Protein backbone atom coordinates (compact mmCIF):
# COMPACT_ATOMS: atom_id res chain seq x y z
CA UNK A 1 0.00 0.00 0.00
CA UNK A 2 2.88 2.38 0.80
CA UNK A 3 4.32 1.89 -2.70
CA UNK A 4 1.00 2.79 -4.27
CA UNK A 5 0.68 5.94 -2.08
CA UNK A 6 4.20 7.06 -3.01
CA UNK A 7 3.51 6.48 -6.69
CA UNK A 8 0.26 8.44 -6.42
CA UNK A 9 2.09 11.32 -4.72
CA UNK A 10 4.77 11.48 -7.46
CA UNK A 11 2.15 11.41 -10.22
CA UNK A 12 0.07 14.10 -8.44
CA UNK A 13 3.17 16.29 -8.06
CA UNK A 14 3.96 16.02 -11.80
CA UNK A 15 0.31 16.80 -12.64
CA UNK A 16 0.42 19.88 -10.38
CA UNK A 17 3.60 21.16 -12.05
CA UNK A 18 2.11 20.68 -15.53
CA UNK A 19 -1.22 22.33 -14.71
CA UNK A 20 -0.25 25.20 -12.42
CA UNK A 21 1.11 28.44 -13.96
CA UNK A 22 4.37 28.71 -12.02
CA UNK A 23 5.80 31.89 -13.58
CA UNK A 24 3.63 34.82 -12.52
CA UNK A 25 3.27 38.29 -13.96
CA UNK A 26 3.14 41.46 -11.95
CA UNK A 27 0.96 41.43 -8.87
CA UNK A 28 -1.22 44.30 -10.15
CA UNK A 29 -2.24 42.19 -13.08
CA UNK A 30 -4.05 39.84 -10.66
CA UNK A 31 -1.58 36.97 -10.57
CA UNK A 32 -1.21 36.38 -6.87
CA UNK A 33 1.48 33.97 -5.77
CA UNK A 34 -0.68 33.03 -2.84
CA UNK A 35 -3.57 32.07 -5.07
CA UNK A 36 -1.26 30.07 -7.30
CA UNK A 37 0.09 28.31 -4.23
CA UNK A 38 -3.41 27.32 -3.20
CA UNK A 39 -4.11 26.17 -6.76
CA UNK A 40 -0.93 24.03 -6.74
CA UNK A 41 -1.83 22.44 -3.38
CA UNK A 42 -5.42 21.85 -4.43
CA UNK A 43 -4.33 20.27 -7.71
CA UNK A 44 -1.89 18.04 -5.85
CA UNK A 45 -4.53 16.84 -3.39
CA UNK A 46 -7.12 16.16 -6.13
CA UNK A 47 -4.48 14.47 -8.29
CA UNK A 48 -3.29 12.36 -5.38
CA UNK A 49 -6.83 11.19 -4.56
CA UNK A 50 -7.82 10.61 -8.20
CA UNK A 51 -4.65 8.67 -8.97
CA UNK A 52 -4.73 6.59 -5.80
CA UNK A 53 -8.39 5.67 -6.26
CA UNK A 54 -7.89 4.85 -9.95
CA UNK A 55 -4.88 2.65 -9.28
CA UNK A 56 -6.59 0.93 -6.35
CA UNK A 57 -9.82 0.19 -8.20
CA UNK A 58 -8.43 -0.76 -11.63
CA UNK A 59 -5.35 -2.60 -10.29
CA UNK A 60 -3.40 -1.35 -13.31
CA UNK A 61 0.41 -1.25 -13.34
CA UNK A 62 2.18 2.03 -12.52
CA UNK A 63 3.98 2.63 -15.80
CA UNK A 64 4.28 6.22 -17.02
CA UNK A 65 3.00 5.34 -20.51
CA UNK A 66 -0.33 4.27 -19.05
CA UNK A 67 -0.98 7.95 -18.26
CA UNK A 68 -0.45 9.27 -21.82
CA UNK A 69 -4.09 10.43 -22.23
CA UNK A 70 -3.88 12.36 -18.96
CA UNK A 71 -0.51 13.87 -19.97
CA UNK A 72 -2.06 15.25 -23.17
CA UNK A 73 -4.90 16.88 -21.24
CA UNK A 74 -2.62 18.24 -18.49
CA UNK A 75 -0.05 19.73 -20.87
CA UNK A 76 -2.76 21.30 -23.05
CA UNK A 77 -4.54 22.81 -20.03
CA UNK A 78 -1.21 23.89 -18.53
CA UNK A 79 -0.23 25.68 -21.75
CA UNK A 80 -3.61 27.43 -21.87
CA UNK A 81 -3.33 28.67 -18.25
CA UNK A 82 0.33 29.67 -18.50
CA UNK A 83 1.82 32.71 -20.19
CA UNK A 84 5.09 33.85 -21.71
CA UNK A 85 8.00 31.46 -21.78
CA UNK A 86 6.12 28.98 -19.58
CA UNK A 87 3.36 28.71 -22.19
CA UNK A 88 5.96 27.92 -24.87
CA UNK A 89 7.58 25.27 -22.71
CA UNK A 90 4.28 23.59 -21.89
CA UNK A 91 3.21 23.92 -25.53
CA UNK A 92 6.32 21.99 -26.50
CA UNK A 93 5.46 19.38 -23.83
CA UNK A 94 1.95 19.13 -25.30
CA UNK A 95 3.37 18.44 -28.77
CA UNK A 96 5.73 15.87 -27.23
CA UNK A 97 2.76 14.17 -25.55
CA UNK A 98 1.09 13.86 -28.96
CA UNK A 99 4.23 12.15 -30.26
CA UNK A 100 4.12 9.74 -27.31
CA UNK A 101 0.45 9.02 -28.03
CA UNK A 102 1.32 8.26 -31.65
CA UNK A 103 4.13 5.98 -30.46
CA UNK A 104 1.79 4.03 -28.18
CA UNK A 105 -1.11 3.79 -30.63
CA UNK A 106 1.04 2.83 -33.62
CA UNK A 107 3.08 0.16 -31.84
CA UNK A 108 1.08 -2.78 -33.30
CA UNK A 109 1.99 -1.57 -36.81
CA UNK A 110 5.75 -1.79 -36.42
CA UNK A 111 6.53 -4.26 -33.59
CA UNK A 112 5.16 -7.38 -35.34
CA UNK A 113 8.70 -8.68 -36.08
CA UNK A 114 9.65 -8.29 -32.41
CA UNK A 115 6.51 -10.17 -31.39
CA UNK A 116 7.31 -13.00 -33.77
CA UNK A 117 10.88 -13.26 -32.52
CA UNK A 118 9.69 -13.36 -28.90
CA UNK A 119 7.40 -16.32 -29.76
CA UNK A 120 9.63 -18.12 -32.28
CA UNK A 121 9.54 -21.90 -31.85
CA UNK A 122 11.92 -24.75 -32.49
CA UNK A 123 10.70 -26.81 -35.45
CA UNK A 124 10.32 -30.61 -35.55
CA UNK A 125 8.34 -33.09 -37.60
CA UNK A 126 6.43 -35.28 -35.13
CA UNK A 127 6.07 -35.83 -31.42
CA UNK A 128 7.36 -39.02 -29.80
CA UNK A 129 5.05 -42.07 -29.84
CA UNK A 130 2.80 -42.28 -26.81
CA UNK A 131 3.80 -44.81 -24.16
CA UNK A 132 0.84 -47.19 -24.01
CA UNK A 133 1.72 -48.15 -20.45
CA UNK A 134 0.68 -44.62 -19.42
CA UNK A 135 -2.83 -43.21 -19.12
CA UNK A 136 -3.32 -39.80 -20.76
CA UNK A 137 -4.81 -36.97 -18.68
CA UNK A 138 -7.98 -37.09 -20.74
CA UNK A 139 -10.88 -36.46 -18.38
CA UNK A 140 -12.57 -33.31 -19.76
CA UNK A 141 -12.84 -30.30 -17.42
CA UNK A 142 -16.56 -29.76 -18.14
CA UNK A 143 -17.31 -33.25 -16.81
CA UNK A 144 -15.08 -32.71 -13.76
CA UNK A 145 -16.78 -29.39 -13.00
CA UNK A 146 -20.19 -31.05 -13.10
CA UNK A 147 -19.06 -33.71 -10.64
CA UNK A 148 -17.49 -31.13 -8.31
CA UNK A 149 -20.70 -29.11 -8.23
CA UNK A 150 -22.64 -32.21 -7.26
CA UNK A 151 -20.12 -32.85 -4.47
CA UNK A 152 -20.31 -29.27 -3.14
CA UNK A 153 -22.23 -30.45 -0.11
CA UNK A 154 -18.85 -31.45 1.40
CA UNK A 155 -18.06 -27.75 1.93
CA UNK A 156 -18.91 -26.27 5.37
CA UNK A 157 -21.43 -23.39 5.20
CA UNK A 158 -22.13 -24.23 1.56
CA UNK A 159 -24.34 -21.17 0.94
CA UNK A 160 -21.36 -18.83 1.45
CA UNK A 161 -19.33 -20.23 -1.43
CA UNK A 162 -19.18 -21.28 -5.07
CA UNK A 163 -16.80 -23.31 -7.21
CA UNK A 164 -13.83 -21.37 -8.60
CA UNK A 165 -11.68 -21.77 -11.70
CA UNK A 166 -10.75 -25.34 -12.65
CA UNK A 167 -7.24 -26.28 -13.76
CA UNK A 168 -5.05 -29.33 -14.10
CA UNK A 169 -1.74 -30.03 -12.40
CA UNK A 170 0.46 -32.76 -10.96
CA UNK A 171 0.25 -33.20 -7.18
CA UNK A 172 2.35 -35.80 -5.41
CA UNK A 173 2.97 -37.62 -8.70
CA UNK A 174 -0.70 -37.78 -9.76
CA UNK A 175 -2.48 -35.81 -12.43
CA UNK A 176 -5.45 -34.04 -10.87
CA UNK A 177 -7.87 -31.20 -11.40
CA UNK A 178 -7.90 -28.47 -8.74
CA UNK A 179 -10.74 -26.00 -8.16
CA UNK A 180 -10.77 -23.50 -5.26
CA UNK A 181 -13.88 -22.73 -3.22
CA UNK A 182 -14.66 -19.01 -3.71
CA UNK A 183 -16.89 -16.47 -1.98
CA UNK A 184 -20.29 -16.03 -3.64
CA UNK A 185 -20.57 -12.29 -2.88
CA UNK A 186 -19.48 -9.30 -0.82
CA UNK A 187 -21.57 -10.01 2.27
CA UNK A 188 -20.54 -13.66 2.22
CA UNK A 189 -16.93 -12.46 2.25
CA UNK A 190 -17.68 -10.13 5.16
CA UNK A 191 -19.12 -13.01 7.16
CA UNK A 192 -16.70 -15.73 6.07
CA UNK A 193 -13.35 -13.88 6.01
CA UNK A 194 -11.56 -17.01 4.70
CA UNK A 195 -12.52 -19.77 2.22
CA UNK A 196 -12.39 -23.32 3.59
CA UNK A 197 -10.35 -25.08 0.90
CA UNK A 198 -10.45 -26.59 -2.57
CA UNK A 199 -11.63 -29.65 -4.52
CA UNK A 200 -9.44 -32.18 -6.22
CA UNK A 201 -10.27 -34.98 -8.70
CA UNK A 202 -8.25 -37.34 -10.89
CA UNK A 203 -7.52 -36.15 -14.43
CA UNK A 204 -6.98 -39.71 -15.68
CA UNK A 205 -9.79 -41.69 -14.06
CA UNK A 206 -13.33 -40.57 -14.88
CA UNK A 207 -14.76 -42.86 -12.17
CA UNK A 208 -12.94 -40.94 -9.43
CA UNK A 209 -15.06 -38.78 -7.13
CA UNK A 210 -14.16 -35.20 -6.15
CA UNK A 211 -12.56 -34.77 -2.74
CA UNK A 212 -12.76 -31.63 -0.65
CA UNK A 213 -9.44 -30.61 0.95
CA UNK A 214 -9.73 -28.36 4.01
CA UNK A 215 -7.14 -25.57 3.66
CA UNK A 216 -8.09 -22.06 4.73
CA UNK A 217 -7.37 -19.31 2.20
CA UNK A 218 -7.68 -15.58 2.86
CA UNK A 219 -6.19 -14.01 -0.27
CA UNK A 220 -8.41 -15.28 -3.08
CA UNK A 221 -9.79 -13.80 -6.34
CA UNK A 222 -13.32 -13.48 -4.92
CA UNK A 223 -12.28 -11.55 -1.78
CA UNK A 224 -12.69 -7.76 -1.59
CA UNK A 225 -10.65 -4.67 -0.68
CA UNK A 226 -7.05 -5.45 0.32
CA UNK A 227 -7.76 -9.19 0.60
CA UNK A 228 -8.63 -9.43 -3.09
CA UNK A 229 -5.80 -11.48 -4.54
CA UNK A 230 -5.12 -9.45 -7.66
CA UNK A 231 -5.20 -6.18 -5.70
CA UNK A 232 -2.91 -7.68 -3.06
CA UNK A 233 -0.42 -8.59 -5.80
CA UNK A 234 -0.66 -5.11 -7.29
CA UNK A 235 -0.22 -3.35 -3.94
CA UNK A 236 2.89 -5.42 -3.23
CA UNK A 237 4.35 -4.95 -6.72
CA UNK A 238 2.79 -1.85 -8.38
CA UNK A 239 5.34 -1.69 -11.23
CA UNK A 240 5.16 -5.30 -12.49
CA UNK A 241 3.40 -6.07 -15.78
CA UNK A 242 0.99 -8.98 -15.33
CA UNK A 243 -0.67 -11.03 -18.04
CA UNK A 244 -3.28 -13.74 -17.62
CA UNK A 245 -5.44 -14.76 -14.69
CA UNK A 246 -4.23 -15.89 -11.31
CA UNK A 247 -3.90 -19.66 -10.90
CA UNK A 248 -4.08 -21.93 -7.89
CA UNK A 249 -1.11 -24.24 -7.40
CA UNK A 250 -0.90 -26.88 -4.68
CA UNK A 251 2.36 -28.35 -3.38
CA UNK A 252 2.82 -32.05 -2.62
CA UNK A 253 1.67 -31.46 0.98
CA UNK A 254 -1.60 -29.93 -0.22
CA UNK A 255 -0.73 -26.35 0.76
CA UNK A 256 -2.37 -23.84 -1.66
CA UNK A 257 -0.54 -20.99 -3.36
CA UNK A 258 -1.63 -18.56 -6.05
CA UNK A 259 0.61 -17.55 -8.93
CA UNK A 260 0.44 -15.02 -11.75
CA UNK A 261 2.76 -14.54 -14.75
CA UNK A 262 4.59 -11.25 -15.09
CA UNK A 263 6.88 -9.92 -17.81
CA UNK A 264 7.60 -6.98 -20.10
CA UNK A 265 5.85 -5.20 -22.93
CA UNK A 266 7.33 -5.89 -26.38
CA UNK A 267 7.28 -2.12 -27.05
CA UNK A 268 5.27 0.85 -25.83
CA UNK A 269 2.35 -0.81 -24.00
CA UNK A 270 1.83 -3.45 -26.64
CA UNK A 271 2.71 -7.14 -26.68
CA UNK A 272 3.95 -9.28 -23.80
CA UNK A 273 7.03 -11.39 -23.08
CA UNK A 274 6.84 -13.51 -19.92
CA UNK A 275 9.71 -13.26 -17.37
CA UNK A 276 8.54 -15.05 -14.23
CA UNK A 277 5.80 -15.40 -11.62
CA UNK A 278 4.58 -13.80 -8.45
CA UNK A 279 3.91 -16.47 -5.80
CA UNK A 280 1.42 -15.74 -3.01
CA UNK A 281 0.72 -17.81 0.11
CA UNK A 282 -3.08 -18.05 -0.03
CA UNK A 283 -3.43 -17.83 3.79
CA UNK A 284 -0.70 -15.44 4.96
CA UNK A 285 -0.48 -13.31 1.82
CA UNK A 286 3.31 -13.51 1.72
CA UNK A 287 4.48 -12.75 -1.83
CA UNK A 288 7.63 -13.63 -3.75
CA UNK A 289 8.82 -12.61 -7.21
CA UNK A 290 10.46 -15.58 -8.97
CA UNK A 291 12.19 -15.78 -12.35
CA UNK A 292 11.09 -18.61 -14.66
CA UNK A 293 14.44 -20.35 -14.24
CA UNK A 294 13.95 -20.49 -10.45
CA UNK A 295 10.29 -21.57 -10.27
CA UNK A 296 9.68 -24.16 -7.49
CA UNK A 297 9.34 -27.76 -8.66
CA UNK A 298 5.73 -28.17 -7.52
CA UNK A 299 4.50 -25.40 -9.86
CA UNK A 300 3.40 -26.82 -13.21
CA UNK A 301 1.81 -23.80 -14.95
CA UNK A 302 4.29 -20.96 -14.37
CA UNK A 303 3.48 -19.57 -17.82
CA UNK A 304 -0.21 -18.71 -17.90
CA UNK A 305 -2.37 -20.25 -20.66
CA UNK A 306 -3.35 -16.72 -21.73
CA UNK A 307 0.35 -15.97 -22.33
CA UNK A 308 0.83 -19.13 -24.40
CA UNK A 309 -2.27 -18.35 -26.44
CA UNK A 310 -0.90 -14.86 -27.11
CA UNK A 311 2.50 -16.27 -28.16
CA UNK A 312 0.78 -18.74 -30.49
CA UNK A 313 -1.01 -15.88 -32.20
CA UNK A 314 2.28 -13.99 -32.63
CA UNK A 315 3.96 -17.03 -34.15
CA UNK A 316 1.09 -17.78 -36.50
CA UNK A 317 0.20 -14.25 -37.66
CA UNK A 318 3.46 -12.30 -37.83
CA UNK A 319 5.75 -14.69 -39.70
CA UNK A 320 6.18 -12.02 -42.41
CA UNK A 321 5.15 -8.89 -40.49
CA UNK A 322 1.98 -7.01 -39.68
CA UNK A 323 0.71 -6.09 -43.16
CA UNK A 324 1.13 -9.65 -44.45
CA UNK A 325 -1.11 -10.84 -41.60
CA UNK A 326 -3.89 -8.64 -43.00
CA UNK A 327 -3.53 -8.89 -46.77
CA UNK A 328 -1.16 -11.38 -48.43
CA UNK A 329 -1.26 -13.86 -45.53
CA UNK A 330 1.72 -15.79 -46.85
CA UNK A 331 2.60 -18.65 -44.45
CA UNK A 332 0.06 -17.33 -41.94
CA UNK A 333 -1.48 -19.99 -39.69
CA UNK A 334 -4.17 -19.51 -37.09
CA UNK A 335 -4.13 -21.26 -33.70
CA UNK A 336 -7.35 -23.10 -32.98
CA UNK A 337 -9.81 -22.06 -30.27
CA UNK A 338 -10.69 -25.62 -29.15
CA UNK A 339 -8.44 -25.64 -26.08
CA UNK A 340 -9.83 -26.00 -22.59
CA UNK A 341 -7.89 -23.06 -21.04
CA UNK A 342 -7.72 -19.83 -23.06
CA UNK A 343 -7.66 -21.77 -26.37
CA UNK A 344 -4.86 -24.13 -25.29
CA UNK A 345 -5.08 -27.60 -23.73
CA UNK A 346 -2.68 -28.66 -20.94
CA UNK A 347 -1.21 -32.16 -21.34
CA UNK A 348 1.61 -34.09 -19.66
CA UNK A 349 4.52 -35.96 -21.28
CA UNK A 350 6.04 -39.24 -20.11
CA UNK A 351 8.26 -37.36 -17.64
CA UNK A 352 5.29 -35.66 -15.94
CA UNK A 353 6.08 -32.22 -17.45
CA UNK A 354 3.09 -30.09 -18.40
CA UNK A 355 2.78 -28.65 -21.89
CA UNK A 356 0.14 -26.54 -23.60
CA UNK A 357 -1.10 -28.04 -26.86
CA UNK A 358 -2.47 -26.03 -29.80
CA UNK A 359 -3.11 -26.98 -33.42
CA UNK A 360 -2.82 -24.47 -36.26
CA UNK A 361 -5.06 -24.27 -39.29
CA UNK A 362 -5.31 -22.20 -42.48
CA UNK A 363 -6.83 -18.70 -42.40
CA UNK A 364 -8.88 -19.72 -45.45
CA UNK A 365 -12.51 -20.32 -44.54
CA UNK A 366 -13.97 -23.79 -44.93
CA UNK A 367 -10.61 -25.56 -44.62
CA UNK A 368 -10.21 -28.13 -41.82
CA UNK A 369 -6.66 -29.16 -42.75
CA UNK A 370 -4.11 -28.79 -39.97
CA UNK A 371 -0.91 -26.93 -40.86
CA UNK A 372 0.92 -28.02 -37.72
CA UNK A 373 0.74 -28.03 -33.94
CA UNK A 374 2.72 -26.70 -31.01
CA UNK A 375 3.69 -27.81 -27.53
CA UNK A 376 4.78 -25.13 -25.05
CA UNK A 377 6.50 -26.02 -21.81
CA UNK A 378 4.27 -24.64 -19.04
CA UNK A 379 7.24 -24.01 -16.71
CA UNK A 380 9.78 -22.48 -19.09
CA UNK A 381 7.67 -21.09 -21.95
CA UNK A 382 9.91 -22.82 -24.51
CA UNK A 383 7.83 -24.01 -27.46
CA UNK A 384 8.22 -26.51 -30.32
CA UNK A 385 6.26 -26.40 -33.57
CA UNK A 386 5.55 -29.75 -35.23
CA UNK A 387 4.91 -29.71 -38.95
CA UNK A 388 3.60 -33.28 -39.14
CA UNK A 389 4.22 -35.67 -42.02
CA UNK A 390 4.42 -33.51 -45.17
CA UNK A 391 3.25 -36.45 -47.30
CA UNK A 392 -0.05 -36.64 -45.42
CA UNK A 393 -2.76 -34.02 -44.97
CA UNK A 394 -3.71 -33.89 -41.29
CA UNK A 395 -7.19 -33.05 -40.13
CA UNK A 396 -7.40 -30.24 -37.56
CA UNK A 397 -9.17 -30.34 -34.19
CA UNK A 398 -12.36 -28.83 -35.63
CA UNK A 399 -12.52 -31.64 -38.18
CA UNK A 400 -12.17 -34.26 -35.41
CA UNK A 401 -15.04 -32.65 -33.47
CA UNK A 402 -17.22 -32.64 -36.60
CA UNK A 403 -16.64 -36.38 -37.08
CA UNK A 404 -17.77 -37.04 -33.51
CA UNK A 405 -20.84 -34.86 -33.97
CA UNK A 406 -21.83 -36.82 -37.07
CA UNK A 407 -21.01 -40.15 -35.44
CA UNK A 408 -23.37 -39.53 -32.54
CA UNK A 409 -25.83 -37.20 -34.28
CA UNK A 410 -28.89 -39.05 -32.98
CA UNK A 411 -27.69 -38.95 -29.38
CA UNK A 412 -26.58 -35.31 -29.71
CA UNK A 413 -23.21 -36.05 -28.14
CA UNK A 414 -20.31 -33.68 -28.69
CA UNK A 415 -16.53 -33.82 -28.35
CA UNK A 416 -14.41 -31.81 -25.97
CA UNK A 417 -10.67 -31.34 -25.43
CA UNK A 418 -9.26 -32.78 -28.67
CA UNK A 419 -5.51 -33.45 -28.31
CA UNK A 420 -3.18 -34.88 -30.97
CA UNK A 421 -1.05 -37.87 -29.96
CA UNK A 422 1.30 -40.19 -31.78
CA UNK A 423 -0.41 -43.56 -31.26
CA UNK A 424 1.54 -46.51 -32.76
CA UNK A 425 3.26 -44.26 -35.29
CA UNK A 426 -0.02 -42.63 -36.35
CA UNK A 427 -0.92 -38.99 -35.70
CA UNK A 428 -4.29 -39.38 -33.93
CA UNK A 429 -6.87 -37.20 -32.23
CA UNK A 430 -8.02 -38.31 -28.75
CA UNK A 431 -11.25 -36.60 -27.74
CA UNK A 432 -13.63 -37.00 -24.83
CA UNK A 433 -17.30 -37.37 -25.81
CA UNK A 434 -19.96 -35.75 -23.60
CA UNK A 435 -23.73 -35.93 -23.66
CA UNK A 436 -26.06 -32.93 -23.63
CA UNK A 437 -25.83 -32.72 -19.82
CA UNK A 438 -22.03 -32.60 -19.82
CA UNK A 439 -21.49 -36.18 -18.61
CA UNK A 440 -18.69 -38.31 -20.08
CA UNK A 441 -19.89 -41.09 -22.37
CA UNK A 442 -16.76 -42.39 -24.10
CA UNK A 443 -13.38 -41.62 -25.62
CA UNK A 444 -13.03 -41.32 -29.37
CA UNK A 445 -9.75 -41.78 -31.29
CA UNK A 446 -9.48 -40.95 -34.98
CA UNK A 447 -6.50 -40.88 -37.32
CA UNK A 448 -5.56 -37.32 -38.33
CA UNK A 449 -4.41 -38.51 -41.78
CA UNK A 450 -7.02 -41.25 -42.34
CA UNK A 451 -10.34 -40.15 -40.74
CA UNK A 452 -11.96 -43.45 -41.73
CA UNK A 453 -9.83 -45.17 -39.08
CA UNK A 454 -11.38 -44.60 -35.66
CA UNK A 455 -12.40 -46.32 -32.45
CA UNK A 456 -14.17 -45.44 -29.23
CA UNK A 457 -14.66 -47.01 -25.80
CA UNK A 458 -15.56 -46.06 -22.24
CA UNK A 459 -11.91 -45.64 -21.16
CA UNK A 460 -8.82 -44.35 -22.98
CA UNK A 461 -7.00 -47.67 -22.66
CA UNK A 462 -9.92 -49.63 -24.09
CA UNK A 463 -10.18 -47.13 -26.92
CA UNK A 464 -6.43 -47.50 -27.59
CA UNK A 465 -6.77 -51.29 -27.87
CA UNK A 466 -9.61 -50.97 -30.35
CA UNK A 467 -7.72 -48.29 -32.24
CA UNK A 468 -4.65 -50.51 -32.50
CA UNK A 469 -6.71 -53.30 -34.02
CA UNK A 470 -8.30 -50.79 -36.40
CA UNK A 471 -4.81 -49.73 -37.55
CA UNK A 472 -3.82 -53.37 -38.09
CA UNK A 473 -6.69 -54.21 -40.45
CA UNK A 474 -4.47 -53.67 -43.45
CA UNK A 475 -1.25 -51.90 -44.33
CA UNK A 476 -2.89 -50.17 -47.26
CA UNK A 477 -5.04 -48.03 -44.97
CA UNK A 478 -2.26 -46.60 -42.87
CA UNK A 479 0.86 -46.97 -45.00
CA UNK A 480 0.90 -43.32 -45.99
CA UNK A 481 1.06 -41.94 -42.48
CA UNK A 482 2.41 -44.68 -40.24
CA UNK A 483 6.18 -45.13 -39.96
CA UNK A 484 5.78 -48.73 -38.69
CA UNK A 485 7.81 -51.22 -40.75
CA UNK A 486 6.01 -54.43 -41.70
CA UNK A 487 7.78 -57.62 -40.60
CA UNK A 488 7.17 -61.40 -40.55
CA UNK A 489 7.83 -63.88 -37.76
CA UNK A 490 7.06 -67.51 -37.00
CA UNK A 491 7.03 -69.29 -33.65
CA UNK A 492 5.16 -71.17 -30.98
CA UNK A 493 2.49 -69.54 -28.79
CA UNK A 494 3.49 -69.42 -25.11
CA UNK A 495 0.54 -67.49 -23.62
CA UNK A 496 -2.90 -66.37 -24.85
CA UNK A 497 -5.34 -63.78 -23.49
CA UNK A 498 -8.74 -63.06 -25.11
CA UNK A 499 -10.82 -60.01 -24.30
CA UNK A 500 -14.14 -58.77 -25.64
CA UNK A 501 -13.92 -55.13 -26.75
CA UNK A 502 -16.91 -53.61 -28.53
CA UNK A 503 -18.31 -55.99 -31.14
CA UNK A 504 -15.18 -58.10 -31.51
CA UNK A 505 -12.73 -60.22 -29.51
CA UNK A 506 -9.15 -58.99 -29.20
CA UNK A 507 -6.51 -61.70 -28.80
CA UNK A 508 -3.15 -61.03 -27.14
CA UNK A 509 -0.47 -63.69 -27.36
CA UNK A 510 3.18 -64.23 -26.45
CA UNK A 511 5.53 -66.09 -28.82
CA UNK A 512 8.63 -68.02 -27.91
CA UNK A 513 10.74 -65.08 -29.17
CA UNK A 514 9.63 -63.15 -26.07
CA UNK A 515 7.48 -60.60 -27.94
CA UNK A 516 3.77 -59.81 -27.47
CA UNK A 517 1.29 -59.47 -30.32
CA UNK A 518 -2.26 -58.18 -30.60
CA UNK A 519 -4.89 -59.17 -33.18
CA UNK A 520 -8.62 -58.56 -33.56
CA UNK A 521 -11.10 -61.25 -34.57
CA UNK A 522 -12.50 -58.65 -36.97
CA UNK A 523 -9.23 -58.81 -38.93
CA UNK A 524 -8.50 -62.53 -38.41
CA UNK A 525 -11.71 -64.38 -37.42
CA UNK A 526 -9.86 -67.69 -36.76
CA UNK A 527 -7.74 -65.98 -34.07
CA UNK A 528 -10.47 -66.84 -31.55
CA UNK A 529 -9.28 -70.49 -31.77
CA UNK A 530 -5.68 -69.60 -30.93
CA UNK A 531 -4.26 -71.55 -27.95
CA UNK A 532 -0.99 -72.26 -26.21
CA UNK A 533 1.30 -74.51 -28.24
CA UNK A 534 0.05 -73.46 -31.69
CA UNK A 535 2.61 -72.81 -34.43
CA UNK A 536 1.86 -69.50 -36.14
CA UNK A 537 3.06 -67.27 -38.96
CA UNK A 538 2.60 -63.57 -38.17
CA UNK A 539 2.82 -60.39 -40.24
CA UNK A 540 2.93 -57.35 -37.93
CA UNK A 541 3.76 -53.66 -37.76
CA UNK A 542 7.02 -52.99 -35.92
CA UNK A 543 5.79 -50.00 -33.91
CA UNK A 544 8.14 -50.60 -31.00
CA UNK A 545 5.21 -50.89 -28.59
CA UNK A 546 4.80 -53.52 -25.92
CA UNK A 547 2.04 -55.26 -27.92
CA UNK A 548 2.75 -55.30 -31.67
CA UNK A 549 -0.29 -54.97 -34.00
CA UNK A 550 -0.85 -58.09 -36.15
CA UNK A 551 -1.90 -57.62 -39.77
CA UNK A 552 -2.12 -61.27 -40.83
CA UNK A 553 -2.14 -64.44 -38.71
CA UNK A 554 -1.80 -68.01 -39.97
CA UNK A 555 -2.33 -70.83 -37.46
CA UNK A 556 -0.71 -74.03 -38.73
CA UNK A 557 -3.22 -76.84 -38.90
CA UNK A 558 -6.22 -74.49 -39.29
CA UNK A 559 -5.35 -72.84 -42.58
């Protein structure tokens, strides 16, 4: 608060100097120094109050360029009230303020190259194949939010509170959704003073139930006056440039903290380049400014999703400058708006690191072909742009959602949170399917290069098994996009496991060469008779996975 008061005093002093005629004429001409002194003091007091109230209410940063409209008015009024040499000086200041205004307003026209450079990404072809032993964080947030609302009865004094912003993170090695309990109004805040805690629910298991964690929080987004979280951050650090909403982060012991990304303008007051975070203890209000390189290990989303979305737009639009983004549009690509958090979707890699996923499409209307996709590290902000296989035309996220809508048109089910994975060497969209009430019905996987290849099931792992068998139905259907080499092997069956998935039986078997294979009865109907001891001839795709997809199976003695 002291920093804000000092800043208000300095700004009020400058305003008083600009507005007050300081050089007086002769006393008989009516220019009393005493009157001017009162005018200066009055201007200072009004300026101090107006500035302090404005900064307190709006929570805007204290950067001198933010006051350029006021500077124009003050210098113009000051020149009008002054006389002689003082009028000339303030007239020059007025003209200078117009130049500053032009600088601020025109910044988007000439800083496009700087924006692009700040968001430039490393380029690669394809992401690594997904480890089928892992379970993707694929439970959609809309479904989780519905379940948390139904479990809100766990909260003490329920009528005081409402569910806050939902976000995903890793806590104690598990991928979970976190949603704080927020005040539902001013009088509820007056009576409650602190919120009782937050909800948590698995991001990988849709059958999990939300759990309420009791952890008092005083500095929250829904609080008022000095306890309002964003205002508290601004009062502590009035000169920092923030971008994006505050986010709740929980350490491995369950203690809640709030963070917010800060950085610098690209130029003037336009553009943003992230530098670090402000960390706030949600109970004590203790704040700490931390550079991105020094962010604590428990924080997954140091770079806000809003910042990543902004960087994606820079990278896609300004590849050849500002004017090209409006007219020629050479090499321009638009990030999709299908993400779950500010047009991006948080996902985790095999090392438990969080990334923001976004696919890019053409600016041409009616085109659902994907031009590429990006993954941005949520802790460092470093991004990689994947071009995909140039020999194949990939469908974008909107195209995947349209397939789901047509697939379940009678049930009126829709897709949510489409994310591109490399499943078995095939670029594939994994999407949760929700009914009209927002409840999870199944998981749908479709090839980005071959939309006719798809599968769905009630869990991601079941859908993956069905999808693998769909890919193995014939090399001709996936040869163009899959990098899996086709190989032949013969041997004796050591183990057999048969499982009913959907309308067909999936047979897993182990050969005496120590490798596992997977085949669907839809592809090879006689595979249902496979048993231990059989001699077989197998043609399979060498995907490098734990269970290799079989394309043809010959059982000696049956064929």
